[in-house]
Coordinates of N, CA and C in Angstrom, one line a residue:
A935 N -8.0 48.1 -4.7 CA -6.8 47.3 -4.8 C -6.4 46.8 -3.5
W936 N -6.5 47.6 -2.4 CA -6.1 47.1 -1.1 C -7.0 45.9 -0.7
R937 N -8.3 46.0 -1.0 CA -9.2 44.9 -0.7 C -8.8 43.6 -1.5
R938 N -8.5 43.8 -2.7 CA -8.1 42.7 -3.5 C -6.8 42.0 -3.0
A939 N -5.9 42.9 -2.6 CA -4.6 42.4 -2.1 C -4.8 41.6 -0.8
G940 N -5.7 42.1 0.1 CA -6.0 41.5 1.3 C -6.7 40.1 1.1
A941 N -7.6 40.1 0.1 CA -8.3 38.8 -0.2 C -7.3 37.8 -0.7
H942 N -6.3 38.3 -1.5 CA -5.3 37.4 -2.1 C -4.4 36.8 -0.9
R943 N -4.1 37.7 0.1 CA -3.3 37.2 1.2 C -4.1 36.1 2.0
R944 N -5.4 36.4 2.2 CA -6.2 35.4 2.9 C -6.3 34.1 2.2
R945 N -6.5 34.2 0.8 CA -6.6 33.0 0.1 C -5.2 32.2 0.1
G946 N -4.1 32.9 0.2 CA -2.9 32.2 0.1 C -2.4 31.8 1.5
R947 N -3.2 32.0 2.5 CA -2.8 31.6 3.9 C -2.7 30.1 4.0
A948 N -1.6 29.6 4.6 CA -1.4 28.2 4.8 C -2.5 27.6 5.7
P949 N -3.0 26.4 5.4 CA -4.0 25.8 6.3 C -3.4 25.5 7.7
R950 N -4.2 25.5 8.7 CA -3.7 25.2 10.0 C -3.3 23.7 10.1
P951 N -2.3 23.4 10.9 CA -2.0 21.9 11.0 C -3.1 21.2 11.7
R952 N -3.2 19.9 11.4 CA -4.3 19.1 12.0 C -3.8 18.7 13.4
E953 N -4.7 18.7 14.3 CA -4.4 18.2 15.7 C -4.2 16.7 15.6
A954 N -3.6 16.1 16.7 CA -3.3 14.7 16.7 C -4.6 14.0 16.7
G955 N -4.8 13.0 15.8 CA -6.0 12.2 15.7 C -7.1 12.9 14.9
E956 N -6.9 14.1 14.5 CA -8.0 14.8 13.7 C -8.0 14.2 12.3
R957 N -9.2 14.0 11.8 CA -9.4 13.3 10.5 C -9.2 14.4 9.4
A958 N -8.6 13.9 8.3 CA -8.4 14.7 7.2 C -9.6 14.7 6.3
Y959 N -9.9 15.8 5.7 CA -11.0 15.9 4.8 C -10.8 17.1 3.9
P960 N -11.1 17.0 2.6 CA -10.9 18.1 1.7 C -11.8 19.3 2.1
P961 N -11.3 20.5 2.2 CA -12.1 21.6 2.6 C -13.2 21.9 1.6
R962 N -14.4 22.2 2.1 CA -15.5 22.5 1.2 C -16.5 23.4 2.0
A963 N -17.2 24.2 1.3 CA -18.1 25.1 1.9 C -19.4 24.4 2.1
M964 N -19.9 24.3 3.4 CA -21.2 23.6 3.7 C -22.3 24.7 3.6
S965 N -23.4 24.3 3.1 CA -24.5 25.2 3.0 C -25.3 25.3 4.3
S966 N -25.1 24.4 5.2 CA -25.8 24.5 6.5 C -25.0 23.7 7.5
R967 N -25.3 24.0 8.8 CA -24.7 23.2 9.9 C -25.2 21.8 9.9
L968 N -26.4 21.5 9.4 CA -26.9 20.2 9.3 C -26.0 19.3 8.4
L969 N -25.7 19.9 7.2 CA -24.8 19.1 6.3 C -23.4 19.0 6.9
E970 N -22.9 20.0 7.5 CA -21.6 19.9 8.1 C -21.5 18.8 9.2
A971 N -22.5 18.7 10.0 CA -22.5 17.7 11.1 C -22.6 16.3 10.4
A972 N -23.4 16.2 9.3 CA -23.5 14.9 8.6 C -22.1 14.5 8.0
L973 N -21.4 15.5 7.4 CA -20.2 15.2 6.8 C -19.1 14.7 7.8
W974 N -19.1 15.4 9.0 CA -18.1 15.0 10.0 C -18.5 13.9 10.8
G975 N -19.7 13.3 10.6 CA -20.2 12.2 11.4 C -20.4 12.5 12.8
D976 N -20.9 13.7 13.1 CA -21.2 14.2 14.5 C -22.7 14.0 14.7
A977 N -23.0 12.8 15.2 CA -24.4 12.4 15.3 C -25.2 13.3 16.4
P978 N -24.6 13.5 17.5 CA -25.4 14.4 18.5 C -25.7 15.8 17.9
T979 N -24.7 16.4 17.3 CA -24.9 17.7 16.7 C -25.9 17.6 15.6
F980 N -25.8 16.6 14.8 CA -26.7 16.4 13.6 C -28.1 16.3 14.1
S981 N -28.4 15.5 15.2 CA -29.7 15.4 15.7 C -30.3 16.7 16.2
A982 N -29.4 17.5 16.9 CA -29.8 18.8 17.4 C -30.1 19.7 16.2
E983 N -29.3 19.7 15.2 CA -29.5 20.6 14.0 C -30.7 20.1 13.2
L984 N -31.0 18.8 13.2 CA -32.2 18.4 12.5 C -33.5 18.8 13.2
S985 N -33.4 18.8 14.5 CA -34.6 19.3 15.3 C -34.8 20.8 15.0
A986 N -33.6 21.5 15.0 CA -33.7 23.0 14.8 C -34.2 23.3 13.4
A987 N -33.7 22.6 12.4 CA -34.1 22.8 11.1 C -35.6 22.4 10.9
A988 N -36.0 21.4 11.5 CA -37.4 21.0 11.4 C -38.4 22.0 12.0
A989 N -37.9 22.7 13.0 CA -38.7 23.7 13.7 C -39.0 24.9 12.7
R990 N -38.3 25.0 11.7 CA -38.5 26.1 10.7 C -39.7 25.7 9.8
W991 N -40.2 24.5 9.9 CA -41.2 24.0 9.0 C -42.4 23.5 9.9
P992 N -42.9 24.4 10.8 CA -43.9 23.9 11.7 C -45.2 23.4 11.1
H993 N -45.6 23.9 9.9 CA -46.9 23.6 9.3 C -46.7 22.4 8.3
H994 N -45.5 22.0 8.1 CA -45.3 20.9 7.2 C -45.7 19.6 7.8
R995 N -46.3 18.6 7.1 CA -46.7 17.4 7.7 C -45.6 16.5 8.2
A996 N -44.4 16.7 7.7 CA -43.2 16.0 8.1 C -42.0 16.9 8.2
P997 N -41.9 17.7 9.3 CA -40.8 18.7 9.4 C -39.4 18.2 9.3
P998 N -39.1 17.1 10.0 CA -37.7 16.6 9.8 C -37.4 16.1 8.4
L999 N -38.4 15.5 7.7 CA -38.2 15.1 6.4 C -38.0 16.3 5.4
K1000 N -38.8 17.3 5.7 CA -38.7 18.5 4.9 C -37.3 19.1 5.0
A1001 N -36.8 19.1 6.3 CA -35.5 19.7 6.5 C -34.4 18.9 5.8
L1002 N -34.5 17.6 5.8 CA -33.5 16.8 5.1 C -33.6 17.0 3.6
A1003 N -34.8 17.1 3.1 CA -34.9 17.3 1.6 C -34.5 18.7 1.2
N1004 N -34.7 19.7 2.1 CA -34.4 21.1 1.7 C -33.0 21.4 1.8
D1005 N -32.2 20.7 2.6 CA -30.8 21.1 2.8 C -29.9 20.2 1.8
V1006 N -29.6 20.8 0.7 CA -28.9 20.2 -0.4 C -27.7 21.1 -0.8
D1007 N -26.5 20.6 -0.9 CA -25.4 21.5 -1.3 C -25.3 21.7 -2.8
A1008 N -24.3 22.5 -3.2 CA -24.1 22.8 -4.6 C -23.9 21.6 -5.5
D1009 N -23.4 20.5 -4.9 CA -23.2 19.3 -5.7 C -24.5 18.4 -5.7
G1010 N -25.5 18.9 -5.1 CA -26.7 18.1 -5.1 C -26.7 17.0 -4.0
K1011 N -25.8 17.1 -3.0 CA -25.7 16.1 -1.9 C -26.6 16.5 -0.7
T1012 N -27.3 15.6 -0.2 CA -28.0 15.7 1.0 C -27.2 15.3 2.2
A1013 N -27.8 15.4 3.4 CA -27.1 15.0 4.6 C -26.8 13.5 4.5
L1014 N -27.8 12.7 3.9 CA -27.6 11.3 3.8 C -26.4 11.0 2.9
H1015 N -26.3 11.7 1.8 CA -25.1 11.5 0.9 C -23.8 11.7 1.7
H1016 N -23.7 12.8 2.5 CA -22.5 13.2 3.1 C -22.1 12.2 4.2
C1017 N -23.0 11.7 5.0 CA -22.6 10.7 6.0 C -22.2 9.4 5.4
C1018 N -22.8 9.0 4.3 CA -22.5 7.8 3.6 C -21.1 7.9 2.9
S1019 N -20.8 9.0 2.3 CA -19.6 9.1 1.5 C -18.4 9.4 2.4
A1020 N -18.5 10.3 3.4 CA -17.3 10.6 4.2 C -17.0 9.5 5.3
R1021 N -18.1 9.0 5.9 CA -18.1 8.0 6.9 C -17.0 8.3 8.0
M1022 N -17.3 9.4 8.6 CA -16.4 9.9 9.7 C -17.1 9.9 11.0
G1023 N -16.3 10.2 12.0 CA -16.9 10.3 13.4 C -16.7 9.0 14.2
G1024 N -16.1 8.0 13.6 CA -15.8 6.8 14.3 C -17.0 5.8 14.3
A1025 N -16.8 4.7 15.0 CA -17.8 3.7 15.1 C -18.9 4.0 16.1
G1026 N -20.0 3.4 16.0 CA -21.0 3.5 17.0 C -22.1 4.6 16.7
A1027 N -23.0 4.8 17.7 CA -24.1 5.7 17.5 C -23.7 7.1 17.4
G1028 N -22.5 7.5 17.9 CA -22.1 8.9 17.9 C -21.5 9.4 16.6
G1029 N -21.2 8.4 15.7 CA -20.5 8.8 14.5 C -21.4 8.8 13.3
W1030 N -20.8 8.5 12.1 CA -21.6 8.6 10.9 C -22.8 7.6 10.8
F1031 N -22.7 6.5 11.5 CA -23.8 5.5 11.5 C -24.9 6.0 12.3
G1032 N -24.6 6.8 13.3 CA -25.7 7.5 14.0 C -26.4 8.5 13.2
V1033 N -25.7 9.2 12.4 CA -26.3 10.2 11.4 C -27.2 9.5 10.5
L1034 N -26.7 8.4 9.9 CA -27.6 7.6 9.0 C -28.8 7.1 9.7
A1035 N -28.7 6.6 10.9 CA -29.8 6.1 11.7 C -30.9 7.2 11.9
A1036 N -30.4 8.5 12.2 CA -31.3 9.6 12.4 C -32.1 9.9 11.2
C1037 N -31.4 9.9 10.0 CA -32.1 10.1 8.8 C -33.1 9.0 8.5
L1038 N -32.8 7.8 8.7 CA -33.7 6.7 8.5 C -34.9 6.7 9.4
R1039 N -34.7 7.1 10.7 CA -35.8 7.3 11.6 C -36.8 8.3 11.2
A1040 N -36.2 9.5 10.7 CA -37.1 10.5 10.2 C -37.9 10.0 9.0
I1041 N -37.3 9.3 8.1 CA -38.1 8.7 7.0 C -39.1 7.7 7.5
D1042 N -38.7 6.8 8.4 CA -39.6 5.8 8.9 C -40.8 6.3 9.6
E1043 N -40.6 7.4 10.3 CA -41.7 8.0 11.1 C -42.8 8.6 10.2
E1044 N -42.4 8.9 9.0 CA -43.4 9.4 8.0 C -43.8 8.4 7.0
G1045 N -43.5 7.1 7.2 CA -44.0 6.0 6.4 C -43.3 6.0 5.0
G1046 N -42.0 6.4 5.0 CA -41.3 6.4 3.7 C -40.2 5.3 3.7
S1047 N -40.4 4.2 4.5 CA -39.4 3.1 4.5 C -39.8 1.9 3.6
G1048 N -40.9 2.0 2.9 CA -41.3 0.9 2.1 C -40.6 0.8 0.8
A1049 N -40.2 -0.4 0.4 CA -39.5 -0.6 -0.8 C -40.4 -0.3 -2.0
A1050 N -41.7 -0.5 -1.9 CA -42.6 -0.2 -3.0 C -42.6 1.3 -3.3
R1051 N -42.6 2.2 -2.3 CA -42.6 3.6 -2.5 C -41.6 4.2 -1.6
P1052 N -40.3 4.1 -2.0 CA -39.2 4.6 -1.1 C -39.3 6.1 -1.1
S1053 N -38.8 6.7 0.0 CA -38.7 8.1 0.1 C -37.8 8.7 -0.9
P1054 N -38.1 9.9 -1.5 CA -37.2 10.5 -2.4 C -35.8 10.8 -1.8
I1055 N -35.7 10.9 -0.5 CA -34.4 11.1 0.1 C -33.5 9.9 -0.1
I1056 N -34.1 8.7 -0.1 CA -33.4 7.5 -0.3 C -32.9 7.4 -1.7
T1057 N -33.8 7.7 -2.7 CA -33.5 7.5 -4.1 C -32.8 8.7 -4.7
H1058 N -32.7 9.8 -4.0 CA -32.1 11.1 -4.6 C -30.6 10.8 -5.1
Q1059 N -30.3 11.3 -6.3 CA -29.0 11.2 -6.8 C -28.4 12.6 -7.0
D1060 N -27.1 12.8 -6.7 CA -26.5 14.1 -6.7 C -26.2 14.5 -8.2
R1061 N -25.4 15.5 -8.4 CA -25.1 16.0 -9.8 C -24.3 15.0 -10.5
K1062 N -23.6 14.1 -9.8 CA -22.9 13.0 -10.5 C -23.6 11.7 -10.5
A1063 N -24.9 11.8 -10.2 CA -25.8 10.7 -10.3 C -25.5 9.6 -9.2
G1064 N -24.8 10.1 -8.1 CA -24.5 9.2 -7.0 C -25.6 9.2 -6.0
S1065 N -26.1 8.0 -5.6 CA -27.1 7.9 -4.6 C -26.4 7.6 -3.2
A1066 N -27.2 7.7 -2.2 CA -26.6 7.4 -0.8 C -26.1 6.0 -0.8
L1067 N -26.8 5.0 -1.4 CA -26.3 3.7 -1.4 C -25.0 3.6 -2.2
W1068 N -24.9 4.3 -3.3 CA -23.7 4.2 -4.1 C -22.5 4.7 -3.3
Y1069 N -22.7 5.8 -2.5 CA -21.6 6.3 -1.7 C -21.3 5.4 -0.5
A1070 N -22.3 4.8 0.1 CA -22.1 3.9 1.2 C -21.3 2.7 0.8
A1071 N -21.5 2.2 -0.5 CA -20.8 1.0 -1.0 C -19.4 1.3 -1.5
A1072 N -19.2 2.6 -1.9 CA -17.9 2.9 -2.5 C -16.8 3.2 -1.4
N1073 N -15.6 3.5 -1.9 CA -14.5 3.9 -1.0 C -14.9 5.1 -0.2
R1074 N -14.4 5.3 0.9 CA -14.5 6.6 1.7 C -13.8 7.7 0.9
I1075 N -14.4 8.9 1.1 CA -13.6 10.1 0.7 C -12.5 10.3 1.7
N1076 N -12.8 10.1 2.9 CA -11.9 10.3 4.0 C -10.8 9.2 4.0
D1077 N -9.6 9.6 4.3 CA -8.5 8.6 4.2 C -8.1 8.1 5.6
D1078 N -8.9 8.2 6.6 CA -8.5 7.7 7.9 C -8.9 6.2 8.0
P1079 N -7.9 5.3 8.2 CA -8.2 3.9 8.2 C -8.9 3.4 9.4
A1080 N -10.1 3.8 9.7 CA -10.8 3.4 10.9 C -11.6 2.1 10.6
E1081 N -11.0 1.0 10.8 CA -11.6 -0.3 10.5 C -12.9 -0.6 11.3
A1082 N -12.9 -0.2 12.5 CA -14.1 -0.4 13.3 C -15.3 0.4 12.7
S1083 N -15.0 1.6 12.2 CA -16.0 2.4 11.6 C -16.5 1.7 10.3
E1084 N -15.5 1.3 9.5 CA -15.8 0.7 8.2 C -16.6 -0.6 8.3
A1085 N -16.5 -1.3 9.4 CA -17.2 -2.5 9.6 C -18.7 -2.3 9.6
Q1086 N -19.1 -1.1 9.7 CA -20.5 -0.7 9.7 C -21.0 -0.6 8.3
Q1087 N -20.2 -0.7 7.3 CA -20.5 -0.5 5.9 C -21.6 -1.4 5.4
F1088 N -21.5 -2.7 5.8 CA -22.5 -3.7 5.4 C -23.8 -3.4 6.0
A1089 N -23.9 -3.1 7.3 CA -25.2 -2.7 7.9 C -25.8 -1.5 7.3
A1090 N -25.0 -0.5 6.9 CA -25.5 0.7 6.3 C -26.1 0.4 5.0
C1091 N -25.4 -0.4 4.2 CA -26.0 -0.7 2.8 C -27.2 -1.5 3.0
A1092 N -27.2 -2.5 3.9 CA -28.4 -3.3 4.1 C -29.6 -2.5 4.5
A1093 N -29.4 -1.5 5.4 CA -30.5 -0.6 5.9 C -31.0 0.2 4.7
L1094 N -30.1 0.8 3.9 CA -30.6 1.6 2.8 C -31.4 0.7 1.8
L1095 N -30.9 -0.5 1.6 CA -31.7 -1.4 0.7 C -33.0 -1.7 1.2
A1096 N -33.1 -1.9 2.5 CA -34.4 -2.2 3.2 C -35.4 -1.0 3.1
F1097 N -34.8 0.2 3.0 CA -35.6 1.4 2.9 C -35.9 1.7 1.4
G1098 N -35.5 0.8 0.5 CA -35.9 1.0 -0.9 C -34.9 1.6 -1.8
A1099 N -33.6 1.6 -1.4 CA -32.5 2.1 -2.3 C -32.4 1.1 -3.5
D1100 N -32.1 1.7 -4.6 CA -32.0 0.9 -5.9 C -30.5 0.5 -6.1
A1101 N -30.3 -0.8 -6.1 CA -28.9 -1.3 -6.3 C -28.5 -1.3 -7.7
T1102 N -29.5 -1.0 -8.6 CA -29.1 -0.9 -10.1 C -28.9 0.5 -10.5
A1103 N -29.1 1.5 -9.7 CA -28.9 2.9 -10.1 C -27.4 3.2 -10.2
A1104 N -27.0 3.5 -11.4 CA -25.6 3.8 -11.7 C -25.3 5.3 -11.6
N1105 N -24.0 5.6 -11.3 CA -23.6 7.0 -11.4 C -23.4 7.5 -12.8
Y1106 N -22.9 8.7 -13.0 CA -22.7 9.1 -14.4 C -21.6 8.5 -15.1
H1107 N -20.8 7.7 -14.4 CA -19.8 6.8 -15.1 C -20.4 5.5 -15.5
G1108 N -21.6 5.2 -15.1 CA -22.2 3.9 -15.4 C -21.9 2.9 -14.4
Q1109 N -21.4 3.3 -13.2 CA -21.0 2.3 -12.2 C -22.2 2.1 -11.2
T1110 N -22.6 0.9 -11.0 CA -23.6 0.6 -9.9 C -22.9 0.6 -8.6
P1111 N -23.6 0.6 -7.5 CA -23.0 0.4 -6.2 C -22.1 -0.8 -6.0
R1112 N -22.5 -1.9 -6.6 CA -21.7 -3.1 -6.5 C -20.4 -2.9 -7.3
Q1113 N -20.4 -2.3 -8.4 CA -19.2 -2.1 -9.2 C -18.3 -1.1 -8.5
A1114 N -18.9 -0.1 -7.9 CA -18.1 0.9 -7.1 C -17.4 0.2 -5.9
H1115 N -18.1 -0.7 -5.3 CA -17.5 -1.4 -4.2 C -16.4 -2.4 -4.6
A1116 N -16.6 -3.0 -5.8 CA -15.6 -3.9 -6.3 C -14.3 -3.2 -6.6
D1117 N -14.4 -1.9 -7.0 CA -13.2 -1.2 -7.3 C -12.4 -0.7 -6.1
G1118 N -13.0 -0.9 -4.9 CA -12.3 -0.4 -3.7 C -12.2 -1.5 -2.7
H1119 N -13.1 -1.6 -1.7 CA -12.9 -2.5 -0.6 C -13.0 -3.9 -0.9
N1120 N -14.0 -4.2 -1.8 CA -14.2 -5.6 -2.3 C -14.4 -6.6 -1.2
R1121 N -15.4 -6.3 -0.3 CA -15.7 -7.2 0.8 C -16.7 -8.3 0.2
P1122 N -16.4 -9.5 0.4 CA -17.3 -10.6 -0.3 C -18.7 -10.5 0.2
D1123 N -18.9 -10.3 1.5 CA -20.3 -10.3 2.0 C -21.1 -9.1 1.4
L1124 N -20.5 -8.0 1.3 CA -21.2 -6.8 0.7 C -21.4 -7.0 -0.8
L1125 N -20.4 -7.5 -1.5 CA -20.6 -7.8 -2.9 C -21.8 -8.7 -3.1
A1126 N -21.9 -9.8 -2.3 CA -23.0 -10.7 -2.4 C -24.3 -10.1 -2.2
L1127 N -24.4 -9.2 -1.2 CA -25.6 -8.5 -0.8 C -26.0 -7.6 -2.0
L1128 N -25.1 -6.9 -2.6 CA -25.4 -6.0 -3.7 C -25.8 -6.7 -4.9
A1129 N -25.1 -7.8 -5.2 CA -25.5 -8.7 -6.3 C -26.9 -9.2 -6.2
D1130 N -27.2 -9.7 -5.0 CA -28.6 -10.2 -4.7 C -29.6 -9.1 -4.9
A1131 N -29.3 -7.9 -4.4 CA -30.2 -6.7 -4.5 C -30.5 -6.4 -6.0
E1132 N -29.5 -6.5 -6.8 CA -29.7 -6.3 -8.3 C -30.6 -7.3 -8.8
R1133 N -30.6 -8.5 -8.3 CA -31.3 -9.7 -8.9 C -32.7 -9.7 -8.4
V1134 N -32.9 -9.6 -7.0 CA -34.2 -9.8 -6.5 C -34.8 -8.5 -5.8
G1135 N -34.1 -7.4 -5.8 CA -34.6 -6.2 -5.2 C -33.9 -6.0 -3.9
G1136 N -33.8 -4.7 -3.5 CA -33.1 -4.4 -2.2 C -33.7 -4.9 -1.0
A1137 N -35.0 -4.8 -0.9 CA -35.7 -5.2 0.4 C -35.6 -6.7 0.6
A1138 N -35.8 -7.5 -0.5 CA -35.7 -8.9 -0.4 C -34.3 -9.3 0.0
A1139 N -33.3 -8.7 -0.6 CA -31.9 -9.1 -0.4 C -31.5 -8.7 1.1
A1140 N -31.9 -7.6 1.5 CA -31.6 -7.1 2.9 C -32.3 -8.1 3.9
A1141 N -33.5 -8.5 3.6 CA -34.2 -9.4 4.6 C -33.5 -10.7 4.6
A1142 N -33.1 -11.2 3.5 CA -32.4 -12.5 3.5 C -31.0 -12.4 4.2
A1143 N -30.4 -11.3 4.2 CA -29.1 -11.1 4.7 C -29.1 -11.0 6.3
V1144 N -30.2 -10.6 6.8 CA -30.3 -10.3 8.3 C -30.4 -11.7 9.0

């Protein structure tokens, strides 16, 4: 009974106040430090954790890729899902875009960047059938209005399309990435890119947009 009471008090404890400038994010249990770094958009920590995770697969032909594929949370989200959905850490290589770049480098190094045979990490859908492209195109989960960071949204979607992401893959509500974007930010350039990707394929649309 004492243990149950103690657990109840711990569960009822008020959350600590956020520091000035600290980003808000719904609390969730991360299954690894790799996923946590991806969620918070901490690119330096993510790169270090990816190297450490890859070291646990020394005999695999693609250790970083194995680490990315192996670290999946209870919702079916990979590190790529988390950095694309939360989009935290600010603009530039040190934030979420840097995490995305690290993921794509690992895929590219193992020859998984072709649109004809995209890496399963690019095409993977979580338990709600959301792909990394779907989350990158949709509204942020995070509520911090960091416009400099959000300006990277177009480049992120173009990069995922170039790596073989499917613009026609809908989530379990039947929403494609373009429809998810239209419900939120509704940036004309990104809507046009996603519409082209649905029509001619992601790689061709991305190449035309660059």
